[in-house]
Amino acid sequence: MEDHNTANLSEPASPAASVASAEIAAEFAALTVEEKEQRRAEWSQELARVEEEINTLRTVLASKTRHASDLKRKLGITVWKEVTDDVNQGLRNIKESTVYQRTESVLKSTGEKTASVFGSITSGITSKLSQMKNSESMRSIEASVGSAYENVKALSYVIRWRNGSR
């Protein structure tokens, strides 16, 4: 029965904690039955004291929290104002950080370079389109499309005239 209780002391969180837990378990196992009972009694008393202190602290904290809320209400500080102030302060902190400033600088530089590249590409495309528009081939295509459009328009008029919707 004693071995079962010592095996469930706690789960170690790291190798160092595992070694410490093993040492504590070994020390506890080496005690006599009376010493083990005495240790458990001491630990139980200490646990009761700590839990009582925690409850006292919780009570004091709740009282202080209520008092702070009353003072904020009297000062006109609302939850919304606190959240807004916190968000604004957070944004100020971010904007003042060196990481943000470096990122902003890189993005600005990249944006300028990208705009320059796109400007060059757009200028080149506009120039090529202008050359194509003034070419003999394009004038020939425009004339053909214009002629086809006029023919379709005339045909549509004839069809409507024949159907009696003059």
Short mmCIF file of N, CA and C in Angstrom, two decimals:
data_model
loop_
_atom_site.label_atom_id
_atom_site.label_comp_id
_atom_site.label_asym_id
_atom_site.label_seq_id
_atom_site.Cartn_x
_atom_site.Cartn_y
_atom_site.Cartn_z
N MET A 1 0.83 -1.19 0.00
CA MET A 1 0.00 0.00 0.00
C MET A 1 0.88 1.25 0.00
N GLU A 2 1.97 1.25 0.74
CA GLU A 2 2.86 2.40 0.81
C GLU A 2 3.51 2.69 -0.54
N ASP A 3 3.91 1.64 -1.26
CA ASP A 3 4.55 1.83 -2.56
C ASP A 3 3.59 2.46 -3.55
N HIS A 4 2.31 2.09 -3.47
CA HIS A 4 1.30 2.64 -4.37
C HIS A 4 1.16 4.15 -4.16
N ASN A 5 1.17 4.61 -2.92
CA ASN A 5 1.03 6.03 -2.62
C ASN A 5 2.24 6.83 -3.06
N THR A 6 3.43 6.29 -2.91
CA THR A 6 4.64 7.02 -3.30
C THR A 6 4.77 7.10 -4.81
N ALA A 7 4.19 6.19 -5.55
CA ALA A 7 4.30 6.21 -7.01
C ALA A 7 3.45 7.32 -7.61
N ASN A 8 2.45 7.83 -6.90
CA ASN A 8 1.56 8.84 -7.45
C ASN A 8 1.85 10.24 -6.91
N LEU A 9 3.09 10.52 -6.52
CA LEU A 9 3.40 11.83 -5.95
C LEU A 9 3.09 12.95 -6.94
N SER A 10 3.66 12.89 -8.14
CA SER A 10 3.34 13.87 -9.18
C SER A 10 4.02 13.45 -10.47
N GLU A 11 3.48 13.95 -11.56
CA GLU A 11 4.08 13.67 -12.87
C GLU A 11 5.21 14.67 -13.10
N PRO A 12 6.41 14.23 -13.43
CA PRO A 12 7.51 15.16 -13.66
C PRO A 12 7.29 15.92 -14.97
N ALA A 13 7.69 17.21 -14.96
CA ALA A 13 7.51 18.05 -16.13
C ALA A 13 8.75 18.06 -17.02
N SER A 14 9.91 17.71 -16.48
CA SER A 14 11.15 17.73 -17.25
C SER A 14 12.07 16.65 -16.70
N PRO A 15 13.18 16.37 -17.42
CA PRO A 15 14.13 15.38 -16.90
C PRO A 15 14.67 15.77 -15.52
N ALA A 16 14.93 17.05 -15.29
CA ALA A 16 15.42 17.48 -13.98
C ALA A 16 14.37 17.24 -12.92
N ALA A 17 13.10 17.53 -13.24
CA ALA A 17 12.01 17.29 -12.29
C ALA A 17 11.85 15.80 -12.05
N SER A 18 12.10 14.99 -13.07
CA SER A 18 12.00 13.54 -12.93
C SER A 18 13.04 13.03 -11.95
N VAL A 19 14.26 13.55 -12.05
CA VAL A 19 15.33 13.15 -11.13
C VAL A 19 14.97 13.58 -9.71
N ALA A 20 14.49 14.82 -9.56
CA ALA A 20 14.12 15.32 -8.24
C ALA A 20 12.98 14.49 -7.66
N SER A 21 11.98 14.16 -8.48
CA SER A 21 10.85 13.36 -8.01
C SER A 21 11.32 11.97 -7.58
N ALA A 22 12.24 11.41 -8.34
CA ALA A 22 12.77 10.08 -7.99
C ALA A 22 13.51 10.14 -6.66
N GLU A 23 14.28 11.22 -6.46
CA GLU A 23 15.02 11.37 -5.20
C GLU A 23 14.06 11.53 -4.03
N ILE A 24 13.01 12.34 -4.20
CA ILE A 24 12.04 12.54 -3.13
C ILE A 24 11.34 11.22 -2.81
N ALA A 25 10.95 10.50 -3.86
CA ALA A 25 10.27 9.21 -3.66
C ALA A 25 11.19 8.23 -2.94
N ALA A 26 12.48 8.24 -3.30
CA ALA A 26 13.43 7.34 -2.66
C ALA A 26 13.60 7.71 -1.18
N GLU A 27 13.72 9.00 -0.90
CA GLU A 27 13.85 9.45 0.49
C GLU A 27 12.60 9.07 1.30
N PHE A 28 11.42 9.28 0.70
CA PHE A 28 10.17 8.96 1.39
C PHE A 28 10.05 7.46 1.63
N ALA A 29 10.47 6.67 0.65
CA ALA A 29 10.39 5.21 0.80
C ALA A 29 11.33 4.71 1.90
N ALA A 30 12.42 5.45 2.15
CA ALA A 30 13.40 5.03 3.16
C ALA A 30 12.92 5.32 4.59
N LEU A 31 11.85 6.10 4.73
CA LEU A 31 11.35 6.44 6.07
C LEU A 31 10.59 5.27 6.68
N THR A 32 10.52 5.32 7.99
CA THR A 32 9.72 4.30 8.69
C THR A 32 8.25 4.68 8.54
N VAL A 33 7.37 3.76 8.89
CA VAL A 33 5.93 3.99 8.78
C VAL A 33 5.54 5.20 9.63
N GLU A 34 6.08 5.32 10.83
CA GLU A 34 5.76 6.44 11.72
C GLU A 34 6.23 7.76 11.11
N GLU A 35 7.46 7.74 10.55
CA GLU A 35 8.01 8.96 9.94
C GLU A 35 7.16 9.38 8.73
N LYS A 36 6.72 8.39 7.95
CA LYS A 36 5.87 8.70 6.79
C LYS A 36 4.56 9.34 7.24
N GLU A 37 3.96 8.77 8.29
CA GLU A 37 2.71 9.33 8.80
C GLU A 37 2.93 10.74 9.34
N GLN A 38 4.07 10.96 10.02
CA GLN A 38 4.38 12.28 10.55
C GLN A 38 4.57 13.29 9.41
N ARG A 39 5.31 12.88 8.35
CA ARG A 39 5.50 13.76 7.18
C ARG A 39 4.17 14.12 6.55
N ARG A 40 3.33 13.11 6.36
CA ARG A 40 2.02 13.35 5.75
C ARG A 40 1.20 14.30 6.61
N ALA A 41 1.25 14.16 7.90
CA ALA A 41 0.51 15.04 8.81
C ALA A 41 1.04 16.48 8.68
N GLU A 42 2.39 16.63 8.64
CA GLU A 42 2.99 17.95 8.47
C GLU A 42 2.57 18.58 7.14
N TRP A 43 2.62 17.77 6.07
CA TRP A 43 2.24 18.26 4.75
C TRP A 43 0.76 18.64 4.71
N SER A 44 -0.07 17.86 5.37
CA SER A 44 -1.51 18.17 5.42
C SER A 44 -1.75 19.48 6.15
N GLN A 45 -1.05 19.70 7.26
CA GLN A 45 -1.20 20.95 8.00
C GLN A 45 -0.72 22.14 7.16
N GLU A 46 0.42 21.96 6.52
CA GLU A 46 0.97 23.03 5.68
C GLU A 46 0.02 23.32 4.51
N LEU A 47 -0.53 22.28 3.90
CA LEU A 47 -1.49 22.45 2.81
C LEU A 47 -2.71 23.21 3.29
N ALA A 48 -3.22 22.89 4.45
CA ALA A 48 -4.38 23.59 5.02
C ALA A 48 -4.06 25.08 5.22
N ARG A 49 -2.85 25.38 5.75
CA ARG A 49 -2.45 26.78 5.96
C ARG A 49 -2.37 27.52 4.63
N VAL A 50 -1.74 26.88 3.63
CA VAL A 50 -1.58 27.52 2.32
C VAL A 50 -2.95 27.77 1.68
N GLU A 51 -3.85 26.78 1.76
CA GLU A 51 -5.19 26.96 1.19
C GLU A 51 -5.94 28.07 1.91
N GLU A 52 -5.77 28.17 3.23
CA GLU A 52 -6.40 29.25 3.99
C GLU A 52 -5.85 30.60 3.55
N GLU A 53 -4.53 30.70 3.35
CA GLU A 53 -3.91 31.94 2.87
C GLU A 53 -4.45 32.29 1.48
N ILE A 54 -4.58 31.30 0.62
CA ILE A 54 -5.11 31.53 -0.74
C ILE A 54 -6.52 32.09 -0.64
N ASN A 55 -7.36 31.49 0.19
CA ASN A 55 -8.74 31.98 0.34
C ASN A 55 -8.77 33.40 0.89
N THR A 56 -7.87 33.70 1.85
CA THR A 56 -7.79 35.06 2.39
C THR A 56 -7.39 36.04 1.30
N LEU A 57 -6.39 35.65 0.51
CA LEU A 57 -5.94 36.52 -0.58
C LEU A 57 -7.04 36.72 -1.62
N ARG A 58 -7.79 35.67 -1.91
CA ARG A 58 -8.92 35.80 -2.85
C ARG A 58 -9.95 36.79 -2.32
N THR A 59 -10.25 36.72 -1.03
CA THR A 59 -11.21 37.63 -0.41
C THR A 59 -10.71 39.07 -0.48
N VAL A 60 -9.44 39.27 -0.13
CA VAL A 60 -8.85 40.61 -0.19
C VAL A 60 -8.84 41.12 -1.62
N LEU A 61 -8.48 40.27 -2.57
CA LEU A 61 -8.45 40.66 -3.98
C LEU A 61 -9.84 41.05 -4.46
N ALA A 62 -10.86 40.27 -4.10
CA ALA A 62 -12.23 40.60 -4.50
C ALA A 62 -12.64 41.94 -3.92
N SER A 63 -12.29 42.21 -2.67
CA SER A 63 -12.62 43.48 -2.03
C SER A 63 -11.92 44.63 -2.74
N LYS A 64 -10.64 44.46 -3.03
CA LYS A 64 -9.87 45.51 -3.73
C LYS A 64 -10.42 45.74 -5.14
N THR A 65 -10.83 44.67 -5.80
CA THR A 65 -11.38 44.78 -7.15
C THR A 65 -12.69 45.58 -7.12
N ARG A 66 -13.56 45.28 -6.14
CA ARG A 66 -14.81 46.04 -6.00
C ARG A 66 -14.52 47.51 -5.72
N HIS A 67 -13.55 47.78 -4.84
CA HIS A 67 -13.20 49.15 -4.50
C HIS A 67 -12.67 49.89 -5.75
N ALA A 68 -11.82 49.23 -6.52
CA ALA A 68 -11.29 49.82 -7.75
C ALA A 68 -12.42 50.11 -8.73
N SER A 69 -13.37 49.19 -8.85
CA SER A 69 -14.51 49.39 -9.75
C SER A 69 -15.34 50.60 -9.31
N ASP A 70 -15.57 50.72 -8.02
CA ASP A 70 -16.32 51.87 -7.50
C ASP A 70 -15.60 53.18 -7.82
N LEU A 71 -14.29 53.21 -7.62
CA LEU A 71 -13.51 54.42 -7.91
C LEU A 71 -13.56 54.75 -9.40
N LYS A 72 -13.44 53.72 -10.24
CA LYS A 72 -13.50 53.95 -11.69
C LYS A 72 -14.87 54.51 -12.09
N ARG A 73 -15.93 53.95 -11.49
CA ARG A 73 -17.27 54.43 -11.79
C ARG A 73 -17.40 55.90 -11.39
N LYS A 74 -16.89 56.25 -10.22
CA LYS A 74 -16.95 57.64 -9.74
C LYS A 74 -16.15 58.57 -10.64
N LEU A 75 -15.06 58.06 -11.22
CA LEU A 75 -14.22 58.87 -12.12
C LEU A 75 -14.74 58.87 -13.55
N GLY A 76 -15.77 58.08 -13.81
CA GLY A 76 -16.33 58.02 -15.16
C GLY A 76 -15.54 57.14 -16.11
N ILE A 77 -14.73 56.27 -15.57
CA ILE A 77 -13.94 55.35 -16.39
C ILE A 77 -14.78 54.11 -16.64
N THR A 78 -15.13 53.90 -17.92
CA THR A 78 -15.94 52.75 -18.27
C THR A 78 -15.06 51.63 -18.79
N VAL A 79 -15.64 50.45 -18.90
CA VAL A 79 -14.91 49.31 -19.44
C VAL A 79 -14.50 49.62 -20.88
N TRP A 80 -15.41 50.23 -21.63
CA TRP A 80 -15.12 50.57 -23.03
C TRP A 80 -13.92 51.51 -23.11
N LYS A 81 -13.87 52.51 -22.23
CA LYS A 81 -12.75 53.45 -22.24
C LYS A 81 -11.45 52.73 -21.89
N GLU A 82 -11.50 51.81 -20.93
CA GLU A 82 -10.30 51.06 -20.57
C GLU A 82 -9.81 50.22 -21.74
N VAL A 83 -10.74 49.54 -22.41
CA VAL A 83 -10.35 48.71 -23.56
C VAL A 83 -9.77 49.58 -24.66
N THR A 84 -10.44 50.70 -24.93
CA THR A 84 -9.95 51.62 -25.96
C THR A 84 -8.56 52.13 -25.62
N ASP A 85 -8.37 52.54 -24.36
CA ASP A 85 -7.05 53.01 -23.94
C ASP A 85 -5.99 51.92 -24.07
N ASP A 86 -6.35 50.70 -23.67
CA ASP A 86 -5.41 49.58 -23.77
C ASP A 86 -5.03 49.31 -25.23
N VAL A 87 -6.03 49.32 -26.11
CA VAL A 87 -5.76 49.08 -27.53
C VAL A 87 -4.88 50.19 -28.10
N ASN A 88 -5.22 51.43 -27.78
CA ASN A 88 -4.42 52.56 -28.28
C ASN A 88 -2.99 52.49 -27.76
N GLN A 89 -2.82 52.15 -26.49
CA GLN A 89 -1.47 52.03 -25.94
C GLN A 89 -0.72 50.89 -26.63
N GLY A 90 -1.41 49.78 -26.86
CA GLY A 90 -0.79 48.66 -27.56
C GLY A 90 -0.34 49.06 -28.96
N LEU A 91 -1.18 49.80 -29.68
CA LEU A 91 -0.81 50.26 -31.02
C LEU A 91 0.39 51.21 -30.97
N ARG A 92 0.39 52.12 -29.97
CA ARG A 92 1.55 53.02 -29.82
C ARG A 92 2.82 52.21 -29.57
N ASN A 93 2.72 51.20 -28.70
CA ASN A 93 3.89 50.37 -28.40
C ASN A 93 4.39 49.66 -29.65
N ILE A 94 3.45 49.15 -30.45
CA ILE A 94 3.84 48.45 -31.67
C ILE A 94 4.51 49.42 -32.64
N LYS A 95 3.91 50.59 -32.83
CA LYS A 95 4.46 51.57 -33.78
C LYS A 95 5.84 52.07 -33.34
N GLU A 96 6.08 52.09 -32.04
CA GLU A 96 7.37 52.55 -31.53
C GLU A 96 8.42 51.44 -31.54
N SER A 97 8.01 50.20 -31.76
CA SER A 97 8.96 49.09 -31.73
C SER A 97 9.86 49.14 -32.96
N THR A 98 11.09 48.70 -32.79
CA THR A 98 12.04 48.71 -33.90
C THR A 98 11.64 47.72 -34.99
N VAL A 99 11.02 46.61 -34.61
CA VAL A 99 10.58 45.63 -35.61
C VAL A 99 9.54 46.25 -36.53
N TYR A 100 8.58 46.97 -35.95
CA TYR A 100 7.53 47.63 -36.76
C TYR A 100 8.16 48.66 -37.68
N GLN A 101 9.08 49.46 -37.13
CA GLN A 101 9.70 50.52 -37.93
C GLN A 101 10.51 49.94 -39.08
N ARG A 102 11.24 48.85 -38.83
CA ARG A 102 11.99 48.20 -39.90
C ARG A 102 11.04 47.64 -40.94
N THR A 103 9.96 46.97 -40.48
CA THR A 103 8.99 46.39 -41.40
C THR A 103 8.34 47.48 -42.25
N GLU A 104 7.96 48.59 -41.61
CA GLU A 104 7.35 49.70 -42.33
C GLU A 104 8.30 50.24 -43.40
N SER A 105 9.58 50.36 -43.04
CA SER A 105 10.58 50.86 -43.98
C SER A 105 10.73 49.92 -45.17
N VAL A 106 10.80 48.62 -44.89
CA VAL A 106 10.94 47.62 -45.97
C VAL A 106 9.71 47.65 -46.87
N LEU A 107 8.52 47.70 -46.28
CA LEU A 107 7.29 47.73 -47.08
C LEU A 107 7.21 48.99 -47.95
N LYS A 108 7.62 50.12 -47.39
CA LYS A 108 7.60 51.37 -48.16
C LYS A 108 8.56 51.28 -49.34
N SER A 109 9.76 50.79 -49.08
CA SER A 109 10.76 50.64 -50.14
C SER A 109 10.28 49.67 -51.20
N THR A 110 9.71 48.55 -50.76
CA THR A 110 9.19 47.55 -51.71
C THR A 110 8.07 48.13 -52.53
N GLY A 111 7.19 48.90 -51.90
CA GLY A 111 6.07 49.52 -52.62
C GLY A 111 6.57 50.49 -53.68
N GLU A 112 7.58 51.28 -53.33
CA GLU A 112 8.14 52.23 -54.29
C GLU A 112 8.77 51.50 -55.47
N LYS A 113 9.51 50.44 -55.18
CA LYS A 113 10.14 49.68 -56.26
C LYS A 113 9.10 49.01 -57.14
N THR A 114 8.07 48.45 -56.51
CA THR A 114 7.00 47.79 -57.27
C THR A 114 6.28 48.81 -58.15
N ALA A 115 5.99 49.97 -57.63
CA ALA A 115 5.32 51.01 -58.41
C ALA A 115 6.19 51.41 -59.60
N SER A 116 7.48 51.51 -59.37
CA SER A 116 8.40 51.86 -60.46
C SER A 116 8.40 50.80 -61.54
N VAL A 117 8.44 49.52 -61.14
CA VAL A 117 8.44 48.42 -62.11
C VAL A 117 7.14 48.41 -62.89
N PHE A 118 5.99 48.51 -62.17
CA PHE A 118 4.70 48.51 -62.86
C PHE A 118 4.56 49.72 -63.77
N GLY A 119 5.11 50.86 -63.35
CA GLY A 119 5.08 52.06 -64.19
C GLY A 119 5.83 51.82 -65.49
N SER A 120 6.99 51.17 -65.38
CA SER A 120 7.77 50.86 -66.58
C SER A 120 7.02 49.89 -67.48
N ILE A 121 6.42 48.87 -66.89
CA ILE A 121 5.68 47.87 -67.67
C ILE A 121 4.50 48.54 -68.37
N THR A 122 3.75 49.35 -67.63
CA THR A 122 2.57 50.03 -68.19
C THR A 122 2.98 50.95 -69.32
N SER A 123 4.06 51.67 -69.11
CA SER A 123 4.55 52.58 -70.14
C SER A 123 4.92 51.81 -71.40
N GLY A 124 5.58 50.67 -71.23
CA GLY A 124 5.97 49.85 -72.39
C GLY A 124 4.76 49.30 -73.11
N ILE A 125 3.77 48.84 -72.36
CA ILE A 125 2.55 48.29 -72.99
C ILE A 125 1.81 49.38 -73.73
N THR A 126 1.69 50.56 -73.12
CA THR A 126 0.99 51.68 -73.76
C THR A 126 1.69 52.05 -75.06
N SER A 127 3.01 52.08 -75.04
CA SER A 127 3.77 52.40 -76.24
C SER A 127 3.53 51.37 -77.34
N LYS A 128 3.56 50.09 -76.98
CA LYS A 128 3.35 49.02 -77.96
C LYS A 128 1.93 49.09 -78.53
N LEU A 129 0.93 49.32 -77.65
CA LEU A 129 -0.45 49.42 -78.13
C LEU A 129 -0.62 50.60 -79.08
N SER A 130 0.03 51.70 -78.75
CA SER A 130 -0.04 52.88 -79.62
C SER A 130 0.57 52.57 -80.99
N GLN A 131 1.70 51.87 -80.97
CA GLN A 131 2.34 51.48 -82.24
C GLN A 131 1.44 50.55 -83.04
N MET A 132 0.81 49.58 -82.32
CA MET A 132 -0.08 48.64 -83.02
C MET A 132 -1.29 49.37 -83.60
N LYS A 133 -1.84 50.32 -82.84
CA LYS A 133 -3.03 51.03 -83.30
C LYS A 133 -2.74 51.82 -84.57
N ASN A 134 -1.55 52.34 -84.67
CA ASN A 134 -1.18 53.14 -85.84
C ASN A 134 -0.61 52.29 -86.98
N SER A 135 -0.54 50.98 -86.79
CA SER A 135 0.02 50.14 -87.85
C SER A 135 -1.00 49.90 -88.96
N GLU A 136 -0.49 49.55 -90.13
CA GLU A 136 -1.35 49.29 -91.29
C GLU A 136 -2.24 48.08 -91.05
N SER A 137 -1.73 47.06 -90.34
CA SER A 137 -2.52 45.86 -90.06
C SER A 137 -3.73 46.20 -89.20
N MET A 138 -3.54 47.04 -88.18
CA MET A 138 -4.64 47.40 -87.30
C MET A 138 -5.68 48.22 -88.06
N ARG A 139 -5.23 49.13 -88.91
CA ARG A 139 -6.19 49.92 -89.70
C ARG A 139 -7.01 49.02 -90.60
N SER A 140 -6.37 48.00 -91.15
CA SER A 140 -7.07 47.05 -92.02
C SER A 140 -8.11 46.27 -91.22
N ILE A 141 -7.75 45.84 -89.97
CA ILE A 141 -8.67 45.09 -89.11
C ILE A 141 -9.84 46.00 -88.72
N GLU A 142 -9.54 47.27 -88.37
CA GLU A 142 -10.60 48.21 -88.00
C GLU A 142 -11.58 48.41 -89.16
N ALA A 143 -11.04 48.51 -90.35
CA ALA A 143 -11.90 48.72 -91.52
C ALA A 143 -12.78 47.50 -91.76
N SER A 144 -12.19 46.31 -91.59
CA SER A 144 -12.96 45.08 -91.80
C SER A 144 -14.06 44.95 -90.75
N VAL A 145 -13.71 45.22 -89.48
CA VAL A 145 -14.70 45.12 -88.40
C VAL A 145 -15.79 46.15 -88.61
N GLY A 146 -15.41 47.36 -88.99
CA GLY A 146 -16.39 48.42 -89.25
C GLY A 146 -17.33 48.03 -90.37
N SER A 147 -16.78 47.46 -91.43
CA SER A 147 -17.58 47.04 -92.58
C SER A 147 -18.53 45.91 -92.18
N ALA A 148 -18.03 44.94 -91.37
CA ALA A 148 -18.86 43.83 -90.91
C ALA A 148 -19.98 44.35 -90.02
N TYR A 149 -19.69 45.31 -89.19
CA TYR A 149 -20.70 45.88 -88.30
C TYR A 149 -21.80 46.56 -89.12
N GLU A 150 -21.40 47.34 -90.11
CA GLU A 150 -22.38 48.01 -90.96
C GLU A 150 -23.25 47.00 -91.71
N ASN A 151 -22.64 45.91 -92.17
CA ASN A 151 -23.41 44.87 -92.89
C ASN A 151 -24.42 44.20 -91.95
N VAL A 152 -24.01 43.88 -90.72
CA VAL A 152 -24.92 43.26 -89.75
C VAL A 152 -26.05 44.22 -89.42
N LYS A 153 -25.72 45.48 -89.26
CA LYS A 153 -26.72 46.49 -88.95
C LYS A 153 -27.74 46.59 -90.08
N ALA A 154 -27.27 46.61 -91.31
CA ALA A 154 -28.17 46.70 -92.47
C ALA A 154 -29.03 45.44 -92.56
N LEU A 155 -28.43 44.28 -92.32
CA LEU A 155 -29.15 43.02 -92.38
C LEU A 155 -30.24 42.98 -91.31
N SER A 156 -29.93 43.46 -90.14
CA SER A 156 -30.90 43.52 -89.06
C SER A 156 -32.08 44.40 -89.45
N TYR A 157 -31.80 45.52 -90.10
CA TYR A 157 -32.86 46.42 -90.53
C TYR A 157 -33.77 45.73 -91.55
N VAL A 158 -33.15 45.00 -92.48
CA VAL A 158 -33.91 44.30 -93.53
C VAL A 158 -34.79 43.22 -92.91
N ILE A 159 -34.24 42.48 -91.94
CA ILE A 159 -35.00 41.40 -91.29
C ILE A 159 -36.20 41.99 -90.55
N ARG A 160 -36.01 43.07 -89.86
CA ARG A 160 -37.13 43.70 -89.13
C ARG A 160 -38.16 44.24 -90.11
N TRP A 161 -37.72 44.76 -91.24
CA TRP A 161 -38.63 45.31 -92.24
C TRP A 161 -39.48 44.19 -92.82
N ARG A 162 -38.86 43.05 -93.09
CA ARG A 162 -39.59 41.91 -93.67
C ARG A 162 -40.61 41.34 -92.66
N ASN A 163 -40.27 41.36 -91.37
CA ASN A 163 -41.16 40.83 -90.36
C ASN A 163 -42.28 41.82 -90.00
N GLY A 164 -42.24 42.95 -90.60
CA GLY A 164 -43.31 43.91 -90.41
C GLY A 164 -43.14 44.85 -89.23
N SER A 165 -41.99 44.95 -88.69
CA SER A 165 -41.80 45.87 -87.57
C SER A 165 -41.02 47.09 -88.04
N ARG A 166 -41.53 47.72 -89.00
CA ARG A 166 -40.89 48.86 -89.66
C ARG A 166 -40.65 49.97 -88.75
#
